[in-house]
Amino acid sequence: MWQLLYNRKVIDLAVQLLMLIVIVSMVFYFAINAAENMGAAGITTGFEFLFDKAGYDISYSLLDYDPRTDSNLDAWLVGSVNTVVFAILAIILTTAMSLLLALMRLSSNWLLSGLAYTLVEYVRNVPILIHIFVWYAAALALPSVKQAISFGEVVFLSNRGLMLPSLECNYLAWESVSLAAMLCLGGWLVRVKLSSKIWRLAAYFMVLVAAFASIEMISITGAVIVYPELRGFNFQGGMVLPPEFLTLLIAVSSYSAAHGSEVVRGSILAVSKGQTEAAQAMGASTHLIMRKVIIPQALRSIIPPMTSVYINVTKAAALGSVIGFMDIMGTIGGSSLNITGQAIECIMIVMVTYTVLNLCLAFLMGRLNRNVQLKER
Amino acid sequence: MITQITAVASTQAKRPVVRKSARDYLYIIRRNLFNSPVDTIVTLAISALLITYIPLILDWLYFSAVFSGATRAACNPSAACWIPIINFMDYYIYGPFPIDQRWRVDTSFVLGLLAFPLLFSQRMPQKIILMYIFLLPLVLWALLKGGVFLSDISTTALGGMTLTFFLGIIAMCLSLPVAIILALGRRSRLPIIRWVCSGYIELVRAVPVLTFLFMASLMLQLFLPGGVTIDVLFRILFVLVFVSAAYKAEIIRGAIQAIPSGQIEASYAMGCGYWKTMAYIVMPQALRNSVPALITNFIGLFKETTLVMILGLLEVMGVVRATFENAEWIGMHVEGMVLVSFFFFAICFSIAQYGAHLERRIKRTKY
């Protein structure tokens, strides 16, 4: 009997059981309290509120959204799409800017590397909230619509945001384009898994068909490029990126690029010097050495830390709530929560959405990482 | 071993010193600034940029700026106006802290600053360092919040740089032990403990801190029995500690994994149990090696404390913005933002430099 106390397996099991009991009882305790408190406050529970009318406006939405008819679920969708679009644009900008800053910092030109050093160190060591406030003040100080800064009469910048030309076409065409894009992504993801050549060819063929079909769709339905035009007090036509979105995009991507550039610089410096010297001995130009020798090897150590920079970019979309850009945190975790009072459900949805988004991002980056890793045979 | 190293050091010291002539300097300048036509163009363009803008910026910041006066009328509209900043400086540092109690803030600033050379020093015995880590938050809490020996200060009286330091340093110290437990839990051989710890770490790292802060300010009341309220400061500290512990746990886990498994096996072979091995073999090395990354993490945490402004606590950015809602100085946010960004830059940059110095030292001491 006493021997049981010294048996490792028994101790292990007991410790784990104890932990499980503690966690489960804590969860129960909190759940009972929550049920009591919500009952007292007259808050309903459950996820039915998702189908009720949202009743609040979303300042910037890429999907059609009408607060009078659309539900909280639609608001969540709008918020998620805002987050995803923001994340994609910000990740592209971050990557480009980190590469640029890292190369500037590594330049043999003292002035150029000094400038990059100052910029990176300044931006890195100041909280992102300050960046957002400063860029927002700058965006609101832009000239009014009447005196908008014009870039070749196609793109306009004013305190109402950035006006871009847009591609206007039938709903059906958009559907097929997005379907084709999804097929392409799917084909790219499964192409390694497909072992037989015929299946792989079939996958490529399907992607091709989808691409052709969508191009056909666009030409049949008649797509037109609409340029923004000043009419009355505002621009008509085209696409508008409002100042809140622009501010957040620039603030977040410059802040992350300052962090990212250190990652890139460290990885480039970590590529052994013998590689560069060998390439120089072969007569390769600096540009060619960078492109063919250094960058492919540096990528191996860039991608894992860059993934966490990208995840931070995605999470930073939540900071848009300070200037009125609504992402998941602003829609379902903000206004919906305040109106319905169903805090637990709303925060749960927010957490699940962010976790899923970031897991997808981590999965894609993991894929990319496996592709660039050294293949040892 | 040591004699060899000193021998190497002395040969390095005896390297003949070559005086550089003017021609050498000219060559260095040419090589680093005018190496190729493109280089020359870049150099000229950047110099032109700097020559046009730096005088303008300096003029705005200092030469045309107004430093003394009483009202807004004394300001120069085309340059910075530092009058409100100078007048309110005490408020920015101490917040609404009672004036006769300010010595408590001063003492805690000194204790907090003392932490850095002490915490990350390698000559200090680790026992003293760990004691300091555990005691510092308690002492800071007793000094700033009071309640035990000193009079109690309400949460609304904490603000400005005091609150920023308070949150940053207490969260840093308290999250370290939590992070060590999480890191060990994630590497545990017991599956349930491993799953719980990994799940917690991954969830916290995937969700913005803002969500947790909102949770603490809106939702926590729901989970407590009716009538129980927890001070908002305590709730925010709780969130900062448990969120940053998840990030620190990953840093420490990396450092633990970097320790050769032979050491752990050797320790087991000597008859040490799990806890002894961890406490005397693994953790001393892992913690020492993770110091640079932990310092970077601390900088991130320190910058993240600005987020509590969204919840209505007046940390340094909150107090600065509050002064410019004042009718007299309304709309002078630029000067305020310059001050706050300089404040954060000065602190974070110097801590980062210190971290880089430690990293170099750790690399040097590895044989």
Short mmCIF file of C-alpha atoms in Angstrom, two decimals, chain A residues 18-337:
data_model
loop_
_atom_site.label_atom_id
_atom_site.label_comp_id
_atom_site.label_asym_id
_atom_site.label_seq_id
_atom_site.Cartn_x
_atom_site.Cartn_y
_atom_site.Cartn_z
CA LEU A 18 -5.04 17.18 -9.15
CA MET A 19 -4.25 19.78 -11.81
CA LEU A 20 -7.29 18.78 -13.83
CA ILE A 21 -9.53 18.95 -10.77
CA VAL A 22 -8.21 22.41 -9.85
CA ILE A 23 -8.75 23.74 -13.37
CA VAL A 24 -12.21 22.21 -13.78
CA SER A 25 -13.38 23.42 -10.38
CA MET A 26 -12.09 26.93 -11.10
CA VAL A 27 -13.95 26.96 -14.39
CA PHE A 28 -17.10 25.74 -12.65
CA TYR A 29 -16.76 28.33 -9.90
CA PHE A 30 -16.41 31.15 -12.41
CA ALA A 31 -19.22 29.78 -14.57
CA ILE A 32 -21.61 29.62 -11.62
CA ASN A 33 -20.70 33.15 -10.59
CA ALA A 34 -21.12 34.37 -14.15
CA ALA A 35 -24.52 32.70 -14.47
CA GLU A 36 -25.67 34.26 -11.19
CA ASN A 37 -24.39 37.70 -12.02
CA MET A 38 -25.84 37.70 -15.49
CA GLY A 39 -29.14 36.43 -14.19
CA ALA A 40 -29.18 39.29 -11.70
CA ALA A 41 -28.34 41.82 -14.39
CA GLY A 42 -30.93 40.40 -16.78
CA ILE A 43 -28.40 39.54 -19.49
CA THR A 44 -29.43 36.65 -21.74
CA THR A 45 -26.87 34.03 -22.61
CA GLY A 46 -26.28 32.02 -25.74
CA PHE A 47 -25.34 32.94 -29.26
CA GLU A 48 -28.81 34.02 -30.53
CA PHE A 49 -27.74 37.66 -30.40
CA LEU A 50 -25.57 36.98 -33.42
CA PHE A 51 -28.69 36.94 -35.59
CA ASP A 52 -30.21 40.09 -34.06
CA LYS A 53 -29.84 43.41 -35.83
CA ALA A 54 -26.50 45.00 -35.06
CA GLY A 55 -27.82 48.57 -34.94
CA TYR A 56 -24.51 50.41 -35.14
CA ASP A 57 -22.60 51.83 -38.04
CA ILE A 58 -19.14 50.68 -39.08
CA SER A 59 -17.08 53.60 -40.37
CA TYR A 60 -15.12 51.58 -42.89
CA SER A 61 -16.26 48.35 -44.42
CA LEU A 62 -15.24 46.52 -47.55
CA LEU A 63 -18.46 44.52 -47.67
CA ASP A 64 -21.92 46.02 -48.02
CA TYR A 65 -23.13 46.68 -44.54
CA ASP A 66 -26.33 48.35 -43.39
CA PRO A 67 -26.80 48.72 -39.61
CA ARG A 68 -30.60 48.73 -39.99
CA THR A 69 -30.87 45.29 -41.57
CA ASP A 70 -27.60 43.46 -40.94
CA SER A 71 -26.99 41.29 -37.91
CA ASN A 72 -24.17 41.06 -35.40
CA LEU A 73 -22.86 38.12 -37.40
CA ASP A 74 -22.53 40.39 -40.45
CA ALA A 75 -20.73 42.92 -38.27
CA TRP A 76 -18.33 40.19 -37.19
CA LEU A 77 -17.75 39.28 -40.85
CA VAL A 78 -17.10 42.92 -41.74
CA GLY A 79 -14.65 43.20 -38.86
CA SER A 80 -12.86 40.00 -39.86
CA VAL A 81 -12.58 41.08 -43.49
CA ASN A 82 -11.23 44.45 -42.35
CA THR A 83 -8.63 42.68 -40.22
CA VAL A 84 -7.61 40.30 -42.99
CA VAL A 85 -7.34 43.01 -45.65
CA PHE A 86 -5.44 45.25 -43.27
CA ALA A 87 -3.14 42.39 -42.30
CA ILE A 88 -2.37 41.46 -45.91
CA LEU A 89 -1.57 45.03 -46.95
CA ALA A 90 0.41 45.72 -43.78
CA ILE A 91 2.41 42.50 -44.12
CA ILE A 92 3.36 43.35 -47.71
CA LEU A 93 4.40 46.87 -46.70
CA THR A 94 6.27 45.61 -43.64
CA THR A 95 8.24 43.09 -45.68
CA ALA A 96 9.21 45.63 -48.32
CA MET A 97 10.17 48.26 -45.77
CA SER A 98 12.15 45.88 -43.57
CA LEU A 99 14.14 44.65 -46.54
CA LEU A 100 14.80 48.22 -47.67
CA LEU A 101 15.82 49.41 -44.20
CA ALA A 102 18.05 46.37 -43.63
CA LEU A 103 19.84 46.87 -46.95
CA MET A 104 20.22 50.58 -46.22
CA ARG A 105 21.66 49.77 -42.82
CA LEU A 106 24.13 47.31 -44.35
CA SER A 107 25.23 49.75 -47.04
CA SER A 108 28.86 50.80 -47.04
CA ASN A 109 27.70 54.40 -47.36
CA TRP A 110 27.99 56.00 -43.94
CA LEU A 111 25.21 58.48 -44.45
CA LEU A 112 22.75 55.90 -45.75
CA SER A 113 23.41 53.38 -42.98
CA GLY A 114 23.42 56.13 -40.37
CA LEU A 115 20.06 57.39 -41.60
CA ALA A 116 18.61 53.87 -41.50
CA TYR A 117 20.07 53.29 -38.02
CA THR A 118 18.52 56.50 -36.67
CA LEU A 119 15.13 55.74 -38.21
CA VAL A 120 15.06 52.14 -37.02
CA GLU A 121 16.17 52.91 -33.48
CA TYR A 122 13.77 55.82 -33.12
CA VAL A 123 10.74 54.00 -34.49
CA ARG A 124 11.51 50.80 -32.58
CA ASN A 125 11.82 52.42 -29.19
CA VAL A 126 8.63 54.48 -29.20
CA PRO A 127 5.28 52.84 -28.35
CA ILE A 128 3.06 52.07 -31.31
CA LEU A 129 0.22 54.10 -29.83
CA ILE A 130 2.31 57.26 -30.22
CA HIS A 131 3.00 56.35 -33.85
CA ILE A 132 -0.72 55.96 -34.43
CA PHE A 133 -1.57 59.31 -32.84
CA VAL A 134 1.19 61.14 -34.72
CA TRP A 135 0.31 59.67 -38.11
CA TYR A 136 -3.38 60.30 -37.48
CA ALA A 137 -2.67 63.96 -36.71
CA ALA A 138 -0.63 64.10 -39.93
CA ALA A 139 -3.43 62.45 -41.94
CA LEU A 140 -6.01 64.92 -40.65
CA ALA A 141 -3.66 67.84 -41.42
CA LEU A 142 -3.63 66.93 -45.12
CA PRO A 143 -5.26 69.46 -47.48
CA SER A 144 -9.03 69.38 -47.86
CA VAL A 145 -10.78 67.64 -50.72
CA LYS A 146 -10.77 70.78 -52.89
CA GLN A 147 -6.98 71.09 -52.67
CA ALA A 148 -6.32 67.35 -52.74
CA ILE A 149 -2.81 66.33 -53.67
CA SER A 150 -3.10 64.66 -57.05
CA PHE A 151 -0.82 61.99 -58.42
CA GLY A 152 -1.27 62.19 -62.19
CA GLU A 153 -5.01 62.94 -61.79
CA VAL A 154 -5.54 59.25 -61.00
CA VAL A 155 -4.80 58.97 -57.30
CA PHE A 156 -5.76 61.74 -54.88
CA LEU A 157 -4.67 62.29 -51.31
CA SER A 158 -6.67 64.52 -48.98
CA ASN A 159 -7.86 64.61 -45.39
CA ARG A 160 -10.71 62.31 -46.41
CA GLY A 161 -8.20 59.61 -47.30
CA LEU A 162 -6.58 58.17 -50.39
CA MET A 163 -8.79 57.94 -53.50
CA LEU A 164 -7.80 55.17 -55.89
CA PRO A 165 -9.27 54.07 -59.21
CA SER A 166 -11.30 50.90 -58.91
CA LEU A 167 -12.29 48.03 -61.14
CA GLU A 168 -16.06 47.99 -61.39
CA CYS A 169 -17.55 44.80 -62.71
CA ASN A 170 -20.37 42.39 -62.24
CA TYR A 171 -20.86 40.56 -58.98
CA LEU A 172 -20.60 37.25 -60.86
CA ALA A 173 -17.17 38.19 -62.19
CA TRP A 174 -15.92 38.96 -58.67
CA GLU A 175 -17.24 35.59 -57.56
CA SER A 176 -15.34 33.74 -60.25
CA VAL A 177 -12.15 35.74 -59.65
CA SER A 178 -12.22 34.90 -55.97
CA LEU A 179 -13.03 31.27 -56.77
CA ALA A 180 -10.07 31.14 -59.12
CA ALA A 181 -7.83 32.69 -56.48
CA MET A 182 -8.95 30.12 -53.95
CA LEU A 183 -8.36 27.31 -56.45
CA CYS A 184 -4.89 28.63 -57.15
CA LEU A 185 -4.10 28.74 -53.44
CA GLY A 186 -5.50 25.25 -52.96
CA GLY A 187 -3.53 23.91 -55.91
CA TRP A 188 -0.35 25.47 -54.56
CA LEU A 189 -0.94 23.96 -51.13
CA VAL A 190 -1.68 20.41 -52.29
CA ARG A 191 0.83 20.24 -55.14
CA VAL A 192 3.49 18.68 -52.92
CA LYS A 193 1.06 16.15 -51.52
CA LEU A 194 0.01 14.92 -54.96
CA SER A 195 2.48 12.24 -55.78
CA SER A 196 1.36 11.15 -59.23
CA LYS A 197 2.15 13.38 -62.14
CA ILE A 198 -1.32 13.05 -63.67
CA TRP A 199 -3.05 14.38 -60.57
CA ARG A 200 -0.65 17.26 -60.43
CA LEU A 201 -1.29 18.08 -64.08
CA ALA A 202 -5.01 17.86 -63.42
CA ALA A 203 -4.68 20.32 -60.55
CA TYR A 204 -2.73 22.79 -62.69
CA PHE A 205 -5.28 22.35 -65.48
CA MET A 206 -8.14 23.13 -63.13
CA VAL A 207 -6.42 26.28 -61.95
CA LEU A 208 -5.85 27.33 -65.55
CA VAL A 209 -9.50 26.73 -66.45
CA ALA A 210 -10.63 28.76 -63.47
CA ALA A 211 -8.31 31.62 -64.39
CA PHE A 212 -9.53 31.64 -68.00
CA ALA A 213 -13.14 31.44 -66.93
CA SER A 214 -12.78 34.41 -64.63
CA ILE A 215 -11.05 36.49 -67.31
CA GLU A 216 -13.86 35.56 -69.70
CA MET A 217 -16.43 36.54 -67.08
CA ILE A 218 -14.84 39.94 -66.62
CA SER A 219 -14.73 40.62 -70.36
CA ILE A 220 -18.30 39.40 -70.93
CA THR A 221 -19.84 41.38 -68.11
CA GLY A 222 -17.76 44.38 -69.11
CA ALA A 223 -15.37 45.61 -66.49
CA VAL A 224 -14.56 49.28 -66.35
CA ILE A 225 -11.89 51.15 -64.46
CA VAL A 226 -13.53 54.01 -62.58
CA TYR A 227 -11.34 56.97 -61.72
CA PRO A 228 -12.11 59.16 -58.71
CA GLU A 229 -13.46 62.55 -59.74
CA LEU A 230 -14.08 65.68 -57.71
CA ARG A 231 -17.81 66.45 -57.76
CA GLY A 232 -19.29 68.91 -55.32
CA PHE A 233 -17.83 68.43 -51.89
CA ASN A 234 -16.35 64.99 -52.29
CA PHE A 235 -14.83 62.55 -54.72
CA GLN A 236 -17.18 60.26 -56.63
CA GLY A 237 -16.28 56.84 -57.98
CA GLY A 238 -13.20 54.82 -57.39
CA MET A 239 -12.07 53.34 -54.15
CA VAL A 240 -11.47 55.24 -50.94
CA LEU A 241 -8.97 54.33 -48.26
CA PRO A 242 -10.11 56.46 -45.33
CA PRO A 243 -7.53 58.32 -43.18
CA GLU A 244 -8.06 55.92 -40.25
CA PHE A 245 -7.14 52.92 -42.38
CA LEU A 246 -4.17 54.71 -43.96
CA THR A 247 -2.91 55.89 -40.58
CA LEU A 248 -3.08 52.46 -39.05
CA LEU A 249 -1.47 50.90 -42.12
CA ILE A 250 1.47 53.30 -42.14
CA ALA A 251 1.94 53.38 -38.37
CA VAL A 252 1.78 49.62 -37.91
CA SER A 253 3.88 48.72 -40.92
CA SER A 254 6.61 51.26 -40.17
CA TYR A 255 6.75 50.12 -36.55
CA SER A 256 6.91 46.46 -37.53
CA ALA A 257 9.38 47.18 -40.32
CA ALA A 258 11.75 48.67 -37.75
CA HIS A 259 11.57 45.37 -35.85
CA GLY A 260 11.65 43.31 -39.06
CA SER A 261 14.68 45.10 -40.44
CA GLU A 262 16.72 43.98 -37.44
CA VAL A 263 15.63 40.39 -38.14
CA VAL A 264 16.60 40.70 -41.81
CA ARG A 265 19.89 42.42 -41.01
CA GLY A 266 20.84 39.81 -38.44
CA SER A 267 20.11 36.99 -40.87
CA ILE A 268 22.04 38.60 -43.71
CA LEU A 269 25.02 39.14 -41.41
CA ALA A 270 24.77 35.52 -40.28
CA VAL A 271 25.44 34.21 -43.81
CA SER A 272 29.09 33.28 -43.67
CA LYS A 273 31.50 35.70 -45.26
CA GLY A 274 33.21 32.93 -47.20
CA GLN A 275 30.10 32.61 -49.36
CA THR A 276 30.34 36.23 -50.48
CA GLU A 277 34.05 35.95 -51.06
CA ALA A 278 33.64 32.77 -53.07
CA ALA A 279 30.98 34.42 -55.21
CA GLN A 280 33.22 37.45 -55.70
CA ALA A 281 36.05 35.15 -56.74
CA MET A 282 33.72 33.67 -59.36
CA GLY A 283 33.26 37.18 -60.71
CA ALA A 284 29.65 37.74 -59.65
CA SER A 285 28.43 41.31 -59.23
CA THR A 286 27.30 42.67 -55.84
CA HIS A 287 23.69 42.62 -57.01
CA LEU A 288 23.94 39.02 -58.21
CA ILE A 289 25.64 37.92 -54.97
CA MET A 290 22.84 39.50 -52.96
CA ARG A 291 20.10 37.94 -55.06
CA LYS A 292 21.48 34.47 -55.68
CA VAL A 293 23.78 33.77 -52.74
CA ILE A 294 22.94 35.81 -49.67
CA ILE A 295 19.16 36.30 -49.73
CA PRO A 296 18.25 32.61 -50.35
CA GLN A 297 20.44 31.54 -47.42
CA ALA A 298 19.34 34.40 -45.17
CA LEU A 299 15.67 33.52 -45.83
CA ARG A 300 16.16 30.32 -43.83
CA SER A 301 16.78 32.20 -40.63
CA ILE A 302 14.52 35.15 -41.52
CA ILE A 303 11.22 33.30 -41.79
CA PRO A 304 10.69 31.94 -38.25
CA PRO A 305 11.23 35.28 -36.43
CA MET A 306 9.43 37.14 -39.24
CA THR A 307 6.35 34.98 -38.55
CA SER A 308 6.04 36.50 -35.11
CA VAL A 309 6.45 39.99 -36.59
CA TYR A 310 3.58 39.20 -39.00
CA ILE A 311 1.43 37.88 -36.16
CA ASN A 312 2.06 41.11 -34.28
CA VAL A 313 0.98 43.05 -37.39
CA THR A 314 -2.29 41.11 -37.49
CA LYS A 315 -2.91 41.72 -33.81
CA ALA A 316 -2.10 45.41 -34.15
CA ALA A 317 -5.28 45.86 -36.22
CA ALA A 318 -7.07 45.88 -32.86
CA LEU A 319 -5.34 49.17 -32.02
CA GLY A 320 -7.42 50.78 -34.77
CA SER A 321 -10.12 51.17 -32.16
CA VAL A 322 -8.32 54.24 -30.75
CA ILE A 323 -8.80 56.14 -34.00
CA GLY A 324 -12.05 54.62 -35.17
CA PHE A 325 -10.97 51.85 -37.53
CA MET A 326 -13.08 48.85 -36.65
CA ASP A 327 -11.66 45.37 -36.89
CA ILE A 328 -12.94 42.27 -35.03
CA MET A 329 -12.11 43.93 -31.72
CA GLY A 330 -14.02 47.08 -32.71
CA THR A 331 -17.12 45.38 -34.10
CA ILE A 332 -18.00 42.24 -32.22
CA GLY A 333 -15.65 42.85 -29.29
CA GLY A 334 -16.59 46.52 -29.00
CA SER A 335 -19.90 47.87 -30.22
CA SER A 336 -21.79 44.54 -30.24
CA LEU A 337 -20.53 43.82 -26.74
#
